[in-house]
Coordinates of C-alpha atoms in Angstrom, one line a residue:
X878 CA 1.8 1.1 -7.3
X879 CA 2.2 3.3 -10.0
X880 CA 1.5 6.7 -10.7
X881 CA -1.2 5.7 -13.0
X882 CA -2.9 3.3 -10.6
X883 CA -2.9 5.3 -7.3
X884 CA -5.4 8.6 -7.1
X885 CA -2.5 10.5 -5.3
X886 CA 0.9 9.6 -5.2
X887 CA 3.6 12.3 -3.8
X888 CA 7.4 11.6 -3.7
X889 CA 9.5 13.7 -1.3
X890 CA 6.9 15.8 -1.3
X891 CA 8.2 18.9 1.1
X892 CA 7.6 22.3 2.3
X893 CA 9.3 24.6 4.2
X894 CA 8.7 27.9 5.8
X895 CA 12.1 29.7 6.0
X896 CA 13.9 26.9 8.5
X897 CA 10.8 24.9 9.8
X898 CA 9.8 22.0 7.6
X899 CA 5.7 21.5 7.8
X900 CA 5.8 19.0 5.7
X901 CA 9.3 16.7 5.3
X902 CA 10.1 14.4 2.5
X903 CA 6.4 12.8 1.8
X904 CA 6.1 8.9 -0.2
X905 CA 2.2 9.0 0.8
X906 CA -0.3 6.4 -1.7
X907 CA -3.6 6.8 -1.8
X908 CA -5.3 4.3 -4.1
X909 CA -8.1 4.8 -6.6
X910 CA -11.6 3.8 -5.6
X911 CA -10.2 4.6 -1.4
X912 CA -12.1 6.0 1.2
X913 CA -8.4 7.3 2.5
X914 CA -8.1 9.0 6.0
X915 CA -4.9 11.6 6.7
X916 CA -4.9 11.8 10.0
X917 CA -2.7 13.6 12.3
X918 CA -2.7 16.0 15.0
X919 CA -3.7 19.8 14.8
X920 CA -0.2 21.3 13.0
X921 CA 1.2 18.5 11.6
X922 CA 1.1 18.8 8.2
X923 CA -2.3 17.9 6.7
X924 CA -3.8 21.0 5.6
X925 CA -0.1 22.5 3.8
X926 CA 0.2 18.7 2.4
X927 CA -3.5 19.3 1.0
X928 CA -3.0 22.5 -0.5
X929 CA 0.1 21.4 -2.5
X930 CA -1.1 19.1 -4.2
X931 CA -4.3 20.4 -5.2
X932 CA -2.3 23.4 -6.7
X933 CA -2.8 26.2 -3.9
X934 CA 0.9 26.6 -2.8
X935 CA 3.6 25.8 -4.3
X936 CA 5.9 22.7 -3.0
X937 CA 9.9 23.1 -2.2
X938 CA 10.8 20.3 -3.6
X939 CA 9.0 16.7 -4.4
X940 CA 6.6 15.3 -7.2
X941 CA 3.0 15.5 -6.8
X942 CA 0.7 13.0 -9.9
X943 CA -3.0 13.6 -9.3
X944 CA -5.3 11.4 -11.3
X945 CA -2.3 9.6 -12.7
X946 CA -1.0 13.1 -13.7
X947 CA 1.7 15.6 -12.8
X948 CA 1.3 18.4 -10.4
X949 CA 1.1 21.3 -11.3
X950 CA 2.1 21.2 -15.1
X951 CA -1.3 19.1 -15.5
X952 CA -3.7 21.3 -13.4
X953 CA -6.1 22.8 -15.6
X954 CA -7.1 19.2 -17.3
X955 CA -6.9 17.3 -13.8
X956 CA -8.9 19.8 -12.0
X957 CA -12.0 19.9 -13.5
X958 CA -12.1 16.4 -12.1
X959 CA -11.6 17.1 -8.7
X960 CA -14.0 18.3 -5.7
X961 CA -12.6 20.1 -2.5
X962 CA -13.5 21.2 0.7
X963 CA -10.4 22.8 2.2
X964 CA -9.9 25.0 5.7
X965 CA -13.9 25.4 5.5
X966 CA -15.9 26.6 2.3
X967 CA -16.5 30.4 1.9
X968 CA -20.1 31.6 0.7
X969 CA -21.7 34.5 0.7
X970 CA -23.5 35.4 3.4
X971 CA -26.5 37.5 2.4
X972 CA -27.0 35.6 -0.3
X973 CA -29.6 31.8 0.0
X974 CA -27.7 28.6 -0.3
X975 CA -28.7 27.6 -4.0
X976 CA -27.1 30.9 -4.9
X977 CA -24.2 30.0 -4.3
X978 CA -23.9 27.3 -5.8
X979 CA -25.2 28.4 -8.8
X980 CA -22.9 31.5 -9.1
X981 CA -20.0 29.2 -8.2
X982 CA -21.0 27.0 -10.9
X983 CA -21.2 29.9 -13.4
X984 CA -17.5 30.3 -12.3
X985 CA -16.3 26.8 -13.5
X986 CA -15.6 27.3 -17.5
X987 CA -16.5 23.7 -18.1
X988 CA -20.2 23.6 -16.2
X989 CA -23.8 24.4 -18.7
X990 CA -25.9 26.9 -18.0
X991 CA -28.7 24.8 -19.7
X992 CA -28.6 22.0 -16.4
X993 CA -26.9 24.7 -14.0
X994 CA -30.3 24.7 -12.1
X995 CA -30.8 20.9 -11.9
X996 CA -27.3 20.0 -10.9
X997 CA -27.4 22.7 -7.6
X998 CA -31.0 21.0 -6.8
X999 CA -29.0 17.7 -7.3
X1000 CA -26.1 19.1 -5.2
X1001 CA -28.4 20.2 -2.6
X1002 CA -30.1 17.3 -1.8
X1003 CA -27.1 15.0 -1.6
X1004 CA -26.3 16.8 1.2
X1005 CA -29.8 17.2 3.0
X1006 CA -30.2 20.9 2.2
X1007 CA -33.1 21.1 -0.2
X1008 CA -35.4 22.8 2.3
X1009 CA -32.9 25.3 3.0
X1010 CA -31.9 25.9 -0.4
X1011 CA -33.9 29.6 -0.5
X1012 CA -32.6 30.6 3.1
X1013 CA -29.5 32.9 3.7
X1014 CA -26.2 31.6 4.1
X1015 CA -25.2 33.8 6.7
X1016 CA -28.4 31.9 8.8
X1017 CA -27.2 29.0 8.2
X1018 CA -25.2 27.2 11.2
X1019 CA -21.5 25.8 10.7
X1020 CA -22.6 22.2 10.3
X1021 CA -25.3 23.6 7.0
X1022 CA -22.1 25.3 5.9
X1023 CA -20.0 22.6 6.1
X1024 CA -22.8 20.4 4.0
X1025 CA -22.9 23.0 2.0
X1026 CA -19.0 23.8 0.6
X1027 CA -19.5 19.7 0.5
X1028 CA -22.3 20.5 -2.1
X1029 CA -19.9 22.8 -4.2
X1030 CA -17.8 19.6 -4.7
X1031 CA -19.9 17.7 -6.1
X1032 CA -21.9 19.9 -9.0
X1033 CA -20.1 17.8 -11.2
X1034 CA -19.4 14.4 -11.4
X1035 CA -15.3 13.9 -10.0
X1036 CA -12.9 11.3 -9.7
X1037 CA -11.6 12.2 -6.7
X1038 CA -13.0 14.0 -3.0
X1039 CA -10.5 16.1 -1.3
X1040 CA -12.5 16.6 2.0
X1041 CA -10.6 18.8 5.3
X1042 CA -12.3 18.1 8.0
X1043 CA -15.6 17.6 6.7
X1044 CA -17.5 16.7 9.5
X1045 CA -16.4 20.1 11.7
X1046 CA -19.6 21.4 13.1
X1047 CA -21.9 18.9 12.1
X1048 CA -24.3 17.4 15.1
X1049 CA -24.4 13.7 15.1
X1050 CA -26.9 13.1 13.0
X1051 CA -25.4 15.5 10.2
X1052 CA -22.0 13.4 10.8
X1053 CA -24.1 10.4 9.4
X1054 CA -25.0 11.9 6.8
X1055 CA -21.9 13.1 5.8
X1056 CA -20.7 9.5 5.8
X1057 CA -23.1 8.1 4.1
X1058 CA -23.0 10.2 1.4
X1059 CA -18.7 9.4 1.8
X1060 CA -19.9 5.5 1.2
X1061 CA -22.0 6.3 -1.9
X1062 CA -19.8 8.3 -3.8
X1063 CA -17.3 6.0 -3.3
X1064 CA -19.3 3.3 -4.3
X1065 CA -19.8 4.7 -7.0
X1066 CA -16.0 5.1 -8.1
X1067 CA -15.3 8.5 -6.5
X1068 CA -11.7 7.9 -4.4
X1069 CA -12.6 10.2 -1.3
X1070 CA -9.7 11.8 0.7
X1071 CA -10.4 12.6 3.7
X1072 CA -9.1 14.7 6.6
X1073 CA -9.1 14.2 9.9
X1074 CA -7.9 14.5 13.9
X1075 CA -11.1 12.6 14.4
X1076 CA -10.5 9.2 14.9
X1077 CA -14.0 7.4 15.5
X1078 CA -14.5 9.0 12.0
X1079 CA -11.9 7.7 10.1
X1080 CA -12.3 4.4 11.6
X1081 CA -15.5 3.8 11.1
X1082 CA -15.5 5.5 7.3
X1083 CA -12.3 4.7 5.9
X1084 CA -10.6 1.9 3.8
X1085 CA -6.9 3.1 4.3
X1086 CA -5.3 5.3 6.6
X1087 CA -2.1 7.5 6.6
X1088 CA -0.4 9.1 10.2
X1089 CA 0.8 12.5 9.9
X1090 CA 3.4 13.7 13.0
X1091 CA 5.4 16.6 13.0
X1092 CA 4.8 17.3 9.0
X1093 CA 6.4 13.9 8.5
X1094 CA 4.0 10.7 7.7
X1095 CA 4.7 7.7 10.0
X1096 CA 2.7 5.2 8.8
X1097 CA 0.0 4.3 5.8
X1098 CA -2.0 1.5 5.1
X1099 CA -5.3 -0.6 5.1
X1100 CA -6.6 -0.7 8.7
X1101 CA -6.2 -3.4 9.2
X1102 CA -2.5 -3.2 8.2
X1103 CA -2.4 -0.2 10.5
X1104 CA -3.7 -2.5 13.3
X1105 CA -1.7 -5.5 12.7
X1106 CA 1.4 -3.9 13.0
X1107 CA 0.7 -2.8 16.6
X1108 CA 0.2 -4.7 20.0
X1109 CA -1.6 -8.0 20.6
X1110 CA -2.9 -9.7 23.4
X1111 CA -3.9 -13.7 24.1
X1112 CA -6.7 -13.6 26.6
X1113 CA -7.4 -17.6 27.9
X1114 CA -10.5 -18.6 30.5
X1115 CA -9.8 -21.5 32.1
X1116 CA -9.8 -23.1 35.4
X1117 CA -6.3 -24.5 34.8
X1118 CA -4.5 -20.9 35.0
X1119 CA -1.4 -22.7 36.3
X1120 CA -1.3 -25.2 33.6
X1121 CA -2.0 -22.6 31.0
X1122 CA 0.6 -20.3 32.5
X1123 CA 3.3 -23.4 31.8
X1124 CA 2.0 -23.5 28.1
X1125 CA 2.1 -19.8 27.5
X1126 CA 5.4 -19.9 29.2
X1127 CA 6.8 -23.2 27.1
X1128 CA 6.0 -20.4 23.8
X1129 CA 7.9 -17.8 24.7
X1130 CA 5.3 -16.0 26.0
X1131 CA 4.9 -13.7 29.5
X1132 CA 1.5 -15.0 30.5
X1133 CA -0.2 -12.9 33.8
X1134 CA -2.6 -15.2 35.9
X1135 CA -5.9 -13.8 36.8
X1136 CA -9.2 -14.6 38.1
X1137 CA -10.1 -16.4 35.4
X1138 CA -7.6 -17.0 33.1
X1139 CA -4.5 -15.8 31.7
X1140 CA -3.3 -13.4 29.1
X1141 CA -0.5 -12.7 27.7
X1142 CA 1.0 -10.1 24.9
X1143 CA 1.3 -12.1 21.8
X1144 CA 4.4 -12.4 19.1
X1145 CA 4.2 -10.8 16.2
X1146 CA 5.1 -14.3 15.0
X1147 CA 3.6 -16.3 16.9
X1148 CA -0.7 -17.4 15.8
X1149 CA -2.9 -17.6 17.6
X1150 CA -4.1 -20.9 15.9
X1151 CA -1.0 -22.5 17.5
X1152 CA -1.5 -21.4 21.5
X1153 CA -5.1 -23.3 20.6
X1154 CA -3.8 -26.1 20.0
X1155 CA -0.9 -26.1 22.1
X1156 CA -3.4 -25.5 25.0
X1157 CA -5.6 -28.1 23.9
X1158 CA -2.6 -31.0 23.3
X1159 CA -1.8 -30.1 27.4
X1160 CA -5.1 -31.1 28.1
X1161 CA -5.8 -27.8 29.6
X1162 CA -9.6 -26.7 29.5
X1163 CA -10.0 -24.0 27.4
X1164 CA -13.7 -22.1 28.4
X1165 CA -13.0 -19.4 25.5
X1166 CA -9.9 -17.5 24.0
X1167 CA -9.6 -14.2 22.1
X1168 CA -6.9 -12.2 20.6
X1169 CA -7.2 -8.3 21.9
X1170 CA -5.4 -6.2 19.4
X1171 CA -4.1 -2.3 20.2
X1172 CA -7.0 0.2 19.7
X1173 CA -6.3 2.6 16.6
X1174 CA -5.8 5.2 19.7
X1175 CA -3.4 3.4 21.0
X1176 CA -1.8 2.9 17.9
X1177 CA -1.8 6.0 16.7
X1178 CA -0.8 8.1 20.0
X1179 CA 2.2 5.3 19.8
X1180 CA 3.1 6.7 16.7
X1181 CA 2.1 10.5 17.3
X1182 CA 3.7 10.6 20.6
X1183 CA 0.3 13.0 21.3
X1184 CA -3.4 12.5 21.8
X1185 CA -6.0 12.8 19.0
X1186 CA -10.1 13.9 19.4
X1187 CA -11.8 10.4 19.3
X1188 CA -15.4 11.7 19.0
X1189 CA -17.0 14.5 16.9

């Protein structure tokens, strides 16, 4: 994938604070049009990476391309095409949600004052806050403030949306609304980059994933690719347990007999179709066969050595 084909591309990106490397040699590729999950435990370097990508922090070394343009040299031409919510939204607490958005929109040089009210109303509609447009932000819940931050990122059409923990503080209904919003943006052609430590959100939402651990990138690819790299197990339901054990053993597996059948960890090169064919050829009565892949949580724990929150 070339820099022009990627919404975000970093090469050897490194950020050092004294002797500590917060981000260490990061080679990241975010395809255009993807919903890209950026995962890792707290302190793994996710937010520092986002700040460098957006020009909010300088890199110690390495290269960044954003929407095909080198950063930070192309900052002024690229950032108007990027919406971002990083480290939680900050607003004037005693102004209304709509008034805050109007002030933020007015601070954006390319924005037109003639269409400002319409843009603010449309952005509030998209995040489900039109009913609270006139309410002071000091009375907003954390989840409402989070959605107002996303509304700010959507005041203008964006080619790329960068969201740092976008469902933080949201109740289940608010989480579903943000998830639906992100999907609709991706369907319209916007690349969405979501940093999170919530596995269930990433698994339900994203098409691609990168995993950080202690400042280093330990995996990236599609969700399916990430799962396939992990351990998988074949489960055979059969009354002919002894015969099934013998067949799986001949295939080089280590079968374990159970009450209703046999299980064995699959060799990565051995296709499930070959297992099925061998069992049938040997006359084993197969009532059912299933391949269970390592869960996303198990895969991430194996990659990082740390647990993740699995629900928000």
